[in-house]
PDB file of C-alpha atoms and ligand atoms in Angstrom:
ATOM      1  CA  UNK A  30    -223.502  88.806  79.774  1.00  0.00           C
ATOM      2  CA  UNK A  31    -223.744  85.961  76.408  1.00  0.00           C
ATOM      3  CA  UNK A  32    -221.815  86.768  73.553  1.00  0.00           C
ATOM      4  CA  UNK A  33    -222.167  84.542  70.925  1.00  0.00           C
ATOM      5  CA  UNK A  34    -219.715  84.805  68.208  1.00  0.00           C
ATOM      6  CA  UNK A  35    -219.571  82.544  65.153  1.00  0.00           C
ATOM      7  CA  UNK A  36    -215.896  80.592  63.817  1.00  0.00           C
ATOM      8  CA  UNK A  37    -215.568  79.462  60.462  1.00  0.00           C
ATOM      9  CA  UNK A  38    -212.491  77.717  60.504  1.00  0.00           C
ATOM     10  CA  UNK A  39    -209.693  77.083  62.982  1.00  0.00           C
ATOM     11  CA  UNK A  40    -207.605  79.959  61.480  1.00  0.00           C
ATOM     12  CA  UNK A  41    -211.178  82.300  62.688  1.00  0.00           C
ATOM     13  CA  UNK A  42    -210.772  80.455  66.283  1.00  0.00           C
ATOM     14  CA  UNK A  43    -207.517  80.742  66.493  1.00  0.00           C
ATOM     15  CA  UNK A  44    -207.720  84.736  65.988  1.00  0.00           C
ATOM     16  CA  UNK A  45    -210.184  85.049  68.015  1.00  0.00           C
ATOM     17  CA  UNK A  46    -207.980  83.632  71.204  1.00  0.00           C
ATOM     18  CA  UNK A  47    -205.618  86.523  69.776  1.00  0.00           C
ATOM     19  CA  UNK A  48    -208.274  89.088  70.383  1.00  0.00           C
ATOM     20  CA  UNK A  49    -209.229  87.679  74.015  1.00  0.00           C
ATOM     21  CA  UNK A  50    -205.954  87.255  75.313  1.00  0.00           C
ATOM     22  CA  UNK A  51    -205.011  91.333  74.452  1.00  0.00           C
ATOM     23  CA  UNK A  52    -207.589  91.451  77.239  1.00  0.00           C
ATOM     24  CA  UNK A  53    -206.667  89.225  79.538  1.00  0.00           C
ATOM     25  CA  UNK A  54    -204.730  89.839  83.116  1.00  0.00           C
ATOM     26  CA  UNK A  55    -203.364  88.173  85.757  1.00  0.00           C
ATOM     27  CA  UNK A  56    -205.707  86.581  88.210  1.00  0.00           C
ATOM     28  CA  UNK A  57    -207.836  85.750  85.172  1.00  0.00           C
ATOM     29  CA  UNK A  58    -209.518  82.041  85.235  1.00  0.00           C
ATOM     30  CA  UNK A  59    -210.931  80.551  81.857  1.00  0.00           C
ATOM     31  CA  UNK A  60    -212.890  77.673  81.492  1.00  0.00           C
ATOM     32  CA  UNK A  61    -213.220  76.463  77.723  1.00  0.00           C
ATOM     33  CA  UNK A  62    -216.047  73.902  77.582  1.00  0.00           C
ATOM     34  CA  UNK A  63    -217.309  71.599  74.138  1.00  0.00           C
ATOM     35  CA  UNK A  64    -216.980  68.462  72.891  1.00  0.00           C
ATOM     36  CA  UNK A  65    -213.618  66.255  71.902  1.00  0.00           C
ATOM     37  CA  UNK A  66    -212.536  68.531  69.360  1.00  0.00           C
ATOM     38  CA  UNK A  67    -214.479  71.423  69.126  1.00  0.00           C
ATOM     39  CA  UNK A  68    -211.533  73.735  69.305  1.00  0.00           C
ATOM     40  CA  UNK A  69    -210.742  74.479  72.885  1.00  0.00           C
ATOM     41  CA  UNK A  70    -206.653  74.047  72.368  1.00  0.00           C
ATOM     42  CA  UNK A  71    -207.296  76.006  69.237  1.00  0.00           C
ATOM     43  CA  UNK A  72    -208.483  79.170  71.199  1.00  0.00           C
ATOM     44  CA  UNK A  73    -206.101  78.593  73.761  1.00  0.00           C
ATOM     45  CA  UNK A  74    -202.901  79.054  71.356  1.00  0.00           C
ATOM     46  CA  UNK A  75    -204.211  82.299  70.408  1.00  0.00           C
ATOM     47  CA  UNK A  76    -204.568  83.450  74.077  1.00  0.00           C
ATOM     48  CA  UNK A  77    -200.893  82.319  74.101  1.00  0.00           C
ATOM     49  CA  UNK A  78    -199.732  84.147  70.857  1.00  0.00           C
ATOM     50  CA  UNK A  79    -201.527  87.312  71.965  1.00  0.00           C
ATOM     51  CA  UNK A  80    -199.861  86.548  75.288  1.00  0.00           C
ATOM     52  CA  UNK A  81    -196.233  86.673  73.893  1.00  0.00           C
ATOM     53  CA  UNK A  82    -195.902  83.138  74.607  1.00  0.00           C
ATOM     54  CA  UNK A  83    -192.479  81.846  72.577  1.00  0.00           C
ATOM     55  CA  UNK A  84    -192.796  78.306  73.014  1.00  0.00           C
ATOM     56  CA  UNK A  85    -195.225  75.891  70.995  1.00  0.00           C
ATOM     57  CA  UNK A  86    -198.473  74.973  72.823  1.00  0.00           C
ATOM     58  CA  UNK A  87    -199.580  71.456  73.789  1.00  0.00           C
ATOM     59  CA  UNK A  88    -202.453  69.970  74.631  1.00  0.00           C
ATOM     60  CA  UNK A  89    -202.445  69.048  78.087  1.00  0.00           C
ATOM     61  CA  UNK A  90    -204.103  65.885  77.753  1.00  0.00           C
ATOM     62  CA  UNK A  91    -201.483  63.520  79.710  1.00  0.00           C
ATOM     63  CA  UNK A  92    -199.812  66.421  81.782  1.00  0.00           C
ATOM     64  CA  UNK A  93    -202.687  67.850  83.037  1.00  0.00           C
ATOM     65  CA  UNK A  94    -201.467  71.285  82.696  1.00  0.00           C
ATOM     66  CA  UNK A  95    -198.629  73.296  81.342  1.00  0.00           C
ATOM     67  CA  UNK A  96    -197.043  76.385  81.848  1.00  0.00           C
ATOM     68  CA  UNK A  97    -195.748  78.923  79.752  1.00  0.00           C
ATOM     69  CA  UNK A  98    -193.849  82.276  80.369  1.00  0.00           C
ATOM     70  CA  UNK A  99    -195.773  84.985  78.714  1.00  0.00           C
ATOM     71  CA  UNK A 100    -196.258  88.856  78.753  1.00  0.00           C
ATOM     72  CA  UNK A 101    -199.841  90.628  79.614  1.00  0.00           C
ATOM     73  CA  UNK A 102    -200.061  94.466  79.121  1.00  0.00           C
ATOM     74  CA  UNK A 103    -195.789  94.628  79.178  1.00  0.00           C
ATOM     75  CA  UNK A 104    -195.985  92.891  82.718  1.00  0.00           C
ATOM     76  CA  UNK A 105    -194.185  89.118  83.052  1.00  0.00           C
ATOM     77  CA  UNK A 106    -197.439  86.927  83.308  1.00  0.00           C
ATOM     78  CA  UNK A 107    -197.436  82.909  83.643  1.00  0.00           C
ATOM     79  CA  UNK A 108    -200.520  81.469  81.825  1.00  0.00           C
ATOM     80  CA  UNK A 109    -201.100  77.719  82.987  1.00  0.00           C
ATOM     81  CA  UNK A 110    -203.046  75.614  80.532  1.00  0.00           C
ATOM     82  CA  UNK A 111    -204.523  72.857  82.069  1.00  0.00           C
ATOM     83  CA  UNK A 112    -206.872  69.858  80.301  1.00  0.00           C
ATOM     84  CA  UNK A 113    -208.980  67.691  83.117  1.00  0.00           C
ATOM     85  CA  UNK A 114    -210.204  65.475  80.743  1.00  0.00           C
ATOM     86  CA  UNK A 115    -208.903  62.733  82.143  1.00  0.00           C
ATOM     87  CA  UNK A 116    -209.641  63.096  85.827  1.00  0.00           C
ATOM     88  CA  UNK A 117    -212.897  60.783  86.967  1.00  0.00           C
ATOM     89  CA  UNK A 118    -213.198  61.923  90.380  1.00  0.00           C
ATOM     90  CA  UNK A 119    -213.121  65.648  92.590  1.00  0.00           C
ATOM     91  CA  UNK A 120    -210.622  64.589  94.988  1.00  0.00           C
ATOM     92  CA  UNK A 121    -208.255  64.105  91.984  1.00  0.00           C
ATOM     93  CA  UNK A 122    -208.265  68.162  91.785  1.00  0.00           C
ATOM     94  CA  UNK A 123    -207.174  68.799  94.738  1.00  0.00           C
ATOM     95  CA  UNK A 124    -204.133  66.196  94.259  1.00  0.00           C
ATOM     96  CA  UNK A 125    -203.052  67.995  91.411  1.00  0.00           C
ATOM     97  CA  UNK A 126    -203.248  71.022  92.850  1.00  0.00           C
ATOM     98  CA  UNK A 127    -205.626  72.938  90.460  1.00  0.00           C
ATOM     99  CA  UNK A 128    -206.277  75.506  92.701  1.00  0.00           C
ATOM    100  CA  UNK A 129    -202.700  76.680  93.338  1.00  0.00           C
ATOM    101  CA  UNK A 130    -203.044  78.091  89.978  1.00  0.00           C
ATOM    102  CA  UNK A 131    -205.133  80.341  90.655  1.00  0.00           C
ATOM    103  CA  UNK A 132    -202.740  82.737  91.598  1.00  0.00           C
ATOM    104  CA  UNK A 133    -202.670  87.327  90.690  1.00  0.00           C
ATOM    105  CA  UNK A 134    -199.469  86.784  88.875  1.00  0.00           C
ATOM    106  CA  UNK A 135    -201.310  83.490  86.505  1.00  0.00           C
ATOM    107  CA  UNK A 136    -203.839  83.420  83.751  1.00  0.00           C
ATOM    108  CA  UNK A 137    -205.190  79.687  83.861  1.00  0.00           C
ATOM    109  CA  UNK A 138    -206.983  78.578  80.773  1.00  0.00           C
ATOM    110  CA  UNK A 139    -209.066  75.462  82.223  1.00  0.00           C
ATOM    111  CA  UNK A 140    -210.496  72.814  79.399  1.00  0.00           C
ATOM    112  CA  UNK A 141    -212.803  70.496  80.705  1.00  0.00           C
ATOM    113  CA  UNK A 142    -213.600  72.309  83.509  1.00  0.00           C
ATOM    114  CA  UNK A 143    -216.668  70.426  84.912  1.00  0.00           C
ATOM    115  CA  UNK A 144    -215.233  68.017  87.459  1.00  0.00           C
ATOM    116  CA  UNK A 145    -213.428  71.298  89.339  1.00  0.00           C
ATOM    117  CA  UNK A 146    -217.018  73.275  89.114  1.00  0.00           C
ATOM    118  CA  UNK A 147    -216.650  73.384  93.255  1.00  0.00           C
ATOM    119  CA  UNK A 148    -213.403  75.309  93.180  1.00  0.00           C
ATOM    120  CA  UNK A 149    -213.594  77.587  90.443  1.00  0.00           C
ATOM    121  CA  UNK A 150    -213.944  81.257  90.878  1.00  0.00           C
ATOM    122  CA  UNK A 151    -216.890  82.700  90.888  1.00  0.00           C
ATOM    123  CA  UNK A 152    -215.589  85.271  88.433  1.00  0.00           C
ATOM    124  CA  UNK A 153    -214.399  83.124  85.666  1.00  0.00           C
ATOM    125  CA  UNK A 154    -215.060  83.495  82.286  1.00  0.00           C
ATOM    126  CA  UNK A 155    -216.786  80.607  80.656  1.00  0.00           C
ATOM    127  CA  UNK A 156    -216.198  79.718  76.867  1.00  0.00           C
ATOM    128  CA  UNK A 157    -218.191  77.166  75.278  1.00  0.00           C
ATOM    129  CA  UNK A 158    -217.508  76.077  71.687  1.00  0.00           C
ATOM    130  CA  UNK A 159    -220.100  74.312  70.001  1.00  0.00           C
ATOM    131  CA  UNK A 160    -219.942  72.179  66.344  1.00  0.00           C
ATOM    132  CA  UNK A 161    -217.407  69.655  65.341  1.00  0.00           C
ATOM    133  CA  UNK A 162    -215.154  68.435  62.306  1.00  0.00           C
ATOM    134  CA  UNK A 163    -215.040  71.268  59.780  1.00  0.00           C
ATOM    135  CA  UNK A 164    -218.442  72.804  60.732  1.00  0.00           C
ATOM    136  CA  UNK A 165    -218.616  75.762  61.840  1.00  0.00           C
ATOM    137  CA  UNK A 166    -218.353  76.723  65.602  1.00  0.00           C
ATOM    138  CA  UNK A 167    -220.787  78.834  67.638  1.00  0.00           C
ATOM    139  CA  UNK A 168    -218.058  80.525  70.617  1.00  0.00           C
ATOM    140  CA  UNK A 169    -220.323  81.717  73.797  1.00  0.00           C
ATOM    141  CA  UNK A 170    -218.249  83.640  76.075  1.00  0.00           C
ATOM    142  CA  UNK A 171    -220.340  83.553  79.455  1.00  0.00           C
ATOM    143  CA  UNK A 172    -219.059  86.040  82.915  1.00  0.00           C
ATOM    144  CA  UNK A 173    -221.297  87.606  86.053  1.00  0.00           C
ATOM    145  CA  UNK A 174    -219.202  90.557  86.635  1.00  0.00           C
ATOM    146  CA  UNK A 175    -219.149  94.164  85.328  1.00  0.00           C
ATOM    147  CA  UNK A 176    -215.070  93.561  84.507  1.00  0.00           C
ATOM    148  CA  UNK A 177    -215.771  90.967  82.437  1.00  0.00           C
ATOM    149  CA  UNK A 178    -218.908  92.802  80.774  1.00  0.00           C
ATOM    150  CA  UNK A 179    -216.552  95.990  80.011  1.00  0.00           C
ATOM    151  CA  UNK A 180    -213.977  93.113  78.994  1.00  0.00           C
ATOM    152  CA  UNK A 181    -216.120  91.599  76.437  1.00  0.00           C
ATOM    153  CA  UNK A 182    -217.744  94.723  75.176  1.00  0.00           C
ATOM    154  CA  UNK A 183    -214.359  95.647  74.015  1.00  0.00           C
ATOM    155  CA  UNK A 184    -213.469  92.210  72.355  1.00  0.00           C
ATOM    156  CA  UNK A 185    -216.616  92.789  70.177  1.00  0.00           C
ATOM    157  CA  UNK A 186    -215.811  95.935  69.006  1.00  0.00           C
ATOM    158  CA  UNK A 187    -211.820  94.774  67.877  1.00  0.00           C
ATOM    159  CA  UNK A 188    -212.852  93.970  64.349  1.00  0.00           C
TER     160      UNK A 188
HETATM  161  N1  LIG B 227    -214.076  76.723  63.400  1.00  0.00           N
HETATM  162  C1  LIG B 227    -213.159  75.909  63.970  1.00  0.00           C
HETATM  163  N2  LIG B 227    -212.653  76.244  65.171  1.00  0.00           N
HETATM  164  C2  LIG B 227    -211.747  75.455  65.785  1.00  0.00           C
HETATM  165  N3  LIG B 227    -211.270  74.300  65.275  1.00  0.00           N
HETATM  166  C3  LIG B 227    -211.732  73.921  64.080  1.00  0.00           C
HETATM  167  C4  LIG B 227    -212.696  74.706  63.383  1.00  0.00           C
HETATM  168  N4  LIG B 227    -212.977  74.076  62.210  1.00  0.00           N
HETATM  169  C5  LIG B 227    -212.224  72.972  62.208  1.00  0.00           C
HETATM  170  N5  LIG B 227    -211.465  72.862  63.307  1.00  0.00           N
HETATM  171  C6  LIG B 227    -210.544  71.742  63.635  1.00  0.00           C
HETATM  172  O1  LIG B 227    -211.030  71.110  64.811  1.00  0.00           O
HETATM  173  C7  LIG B 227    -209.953  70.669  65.620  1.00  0.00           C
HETATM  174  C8  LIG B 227    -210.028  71.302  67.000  1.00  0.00           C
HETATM  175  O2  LIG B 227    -209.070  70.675  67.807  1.00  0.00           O
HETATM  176  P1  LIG B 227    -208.697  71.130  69.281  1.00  0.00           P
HETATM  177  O3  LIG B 227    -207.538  70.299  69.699  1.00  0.00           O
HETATM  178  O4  LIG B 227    -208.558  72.597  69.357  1.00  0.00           O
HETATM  179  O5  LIG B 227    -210.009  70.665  70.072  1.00  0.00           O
HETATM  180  P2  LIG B 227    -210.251  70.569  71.647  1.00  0.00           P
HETATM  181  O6  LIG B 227    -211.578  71.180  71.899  1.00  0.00           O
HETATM  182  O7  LIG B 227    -209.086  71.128  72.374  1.00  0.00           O
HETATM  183  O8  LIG B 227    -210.360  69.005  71.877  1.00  0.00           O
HETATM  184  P3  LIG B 227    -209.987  68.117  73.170  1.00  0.00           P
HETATM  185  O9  LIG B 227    -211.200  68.055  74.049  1.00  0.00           O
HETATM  186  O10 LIG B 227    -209.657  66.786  72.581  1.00  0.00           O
HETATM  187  O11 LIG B 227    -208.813  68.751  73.872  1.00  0.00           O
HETATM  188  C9  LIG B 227    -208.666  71.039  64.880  1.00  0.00           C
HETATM  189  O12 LIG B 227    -208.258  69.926  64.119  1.00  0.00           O
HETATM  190  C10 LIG B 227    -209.118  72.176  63.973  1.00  0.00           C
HETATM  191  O13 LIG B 227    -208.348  72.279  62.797  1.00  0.00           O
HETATM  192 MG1  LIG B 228    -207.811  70.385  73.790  1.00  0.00          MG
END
């Protein structure tokens, strides 16, 4: 399944993370792809909002990846944020351990997801944002399995 939705504005992106991440569960693996910029962290803070998480978000640019303690469906959930941006080679993502994350109790939101393409489940859901500066964004949300079909099926009918 493609969805295409269309953001106006950052506020529209961020809302839209709300709306996903009422869906989400644990076990779930996201990979937000788009340029420097095009509003991956955006999207991410509302998957943490809807997601209960208290603290503020960062960008996991120097880090690699954070975690936060959240709540999914009134169940204690930990949703790891990572950013691979700066990572040049595969064998760096198996140093830092990217694939621990993917763990039934952990919702991992991945940006820049393409140098870990070899270890990433087959059932994630892919998210690419398109357009730049204050243009506005076309969202695809991307998955191969029914879950993620029923999934995103709902998300479009939350107005
Ligand atoms: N429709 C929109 N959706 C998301 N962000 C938007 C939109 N319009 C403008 N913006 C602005 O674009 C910027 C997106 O920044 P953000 O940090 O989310 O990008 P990113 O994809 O995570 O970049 P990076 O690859 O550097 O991590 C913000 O400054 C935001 O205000
Ligand atoms: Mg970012």
């Amino acid at each position: 399944m493609n969805l295409v939705v269309q953001s106006l504005n950052a506020e529209n992106t961020h809302f839209l993370g709300v709306k996903l991440g009422k869906l989400l569960q644990g076990g779930d693996v996201i990979c937000l792809m788009g340029d420097l910029g095009a509003g991956k962290t955006a999207l991410a803070k509302g998957i943490g909002s809807a997601l209960a998480i208290q603290e503020p978000m960062t960008s996991p640019t120097f880090t690699f990846q954070n975690e936060y303690a959240g709540v999914a469906h009134s169940q204690p959930i930990r949703l790891i944020h990572m950013d691979l941006y700066r990572l040049r080679y595969p064998e760096e993502v198996e140093i830092i351990g990217v694939e621990d994350a993917f763990q039934e109790d952990a919702i991992c939101l991945i940006e820049w997801p393409e140098i870990a393409a070899d270890i990433l489940p087959k059932d994630c859901l892919e998210i690419r944002i398109e357009g730049s500066g204050e243009e506005p964004r076309n969202i695809s949300f991307r998955s191969n399995t029914d879950d993620w079909e029923r999934r995103l099926k709902e998300f479009e009918e939350v107005s």
